[in-house]
C-alpha angles and dihedrals in degrees: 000000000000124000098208080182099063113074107179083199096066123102084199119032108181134079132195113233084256081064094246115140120251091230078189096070121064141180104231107216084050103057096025112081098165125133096230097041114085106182115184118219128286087013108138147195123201132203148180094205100031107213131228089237117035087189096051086042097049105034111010092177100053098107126194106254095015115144102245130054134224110228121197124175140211127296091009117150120212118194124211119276095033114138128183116210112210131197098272091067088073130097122234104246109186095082117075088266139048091214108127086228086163099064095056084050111056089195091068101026080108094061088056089047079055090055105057104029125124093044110137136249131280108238129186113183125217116289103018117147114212111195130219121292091011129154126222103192122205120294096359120151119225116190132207132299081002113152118206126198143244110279086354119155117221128189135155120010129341111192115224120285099013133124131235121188137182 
């Protein structure tokens, strides 16, 4: 079976029915070119403001070399005000303070690398649909077909198929 309508290659996928091109719906792997951000096919965010940076938008803490990854699969629909919080959010927390003092310093940036390293990935299964105003929080694990709420808070693991609400 063939979709003539899905095209993986379009930025923006969707149409109005005058032909003109919705610029508030994307498709992700299309307009994310970031090393730590892996985006399947067909998998899209929408907005009502579209940002300049999708990456910076969806997910502000994700850093290039950082040491985790953010993993998104296919067919997966991300609603506007999602935001998905990575590993380098957190504050080191074995000093006597949880001020982030290194990466003020670039000399010692390394040393708060050091710090919150070994934190997992972030993982989103295919087909999950993330609602409006949700949270990803760093290293959880979404499984397939999952739906996930408006304003909802998810952390940890979320077997397939499964709904998690506010």
């Amino acid at each position: 079976m063939t979709a003539d309508f899905l095209e993986a290659a379009l930025p923006h996928p969707m149409r109005f029915p005058d032909g003109s091109v919705s610029r508030g719906l994307v498709y992700l792997n299309q307009v994310i070119d970031h090393p730590n951000i892996e985006i399947g096919d067909f998998t899209y965010a929408s907005s009502f403001e579209p940002p300049d940076d999708w990456a910076v938008r969806l997910a502000p803490y994700t850093c290039a070399g950082a040491p985790e990854r953010l993993v998104i699969g296919r067919f997966c629909q991300i609603a506007d005000r999602v935001r998905i919080i990575t590993a380098p959010a957190n504050h080191p927390m074995a000093g006597v303070s949880t001020y982030p003092f290194a990466i003020f310093d670039h000399a010692r940036v390394g040393d708060y690398i050091d710090q919150i390293s070994g934190l997992p990935d972030t993982v989103i299964g295919h087909d999950v649909w993330i609602g409006d105003g949700a949270t990803i929080l760093p290293g959880a694990r979404i499984g397939s077909g999952v739906i996930i709420g408006a304003d909802c808070a998810c952390h940890r693991r979320i077997g397939a198929r499964r709904c998690r609400g506010a």
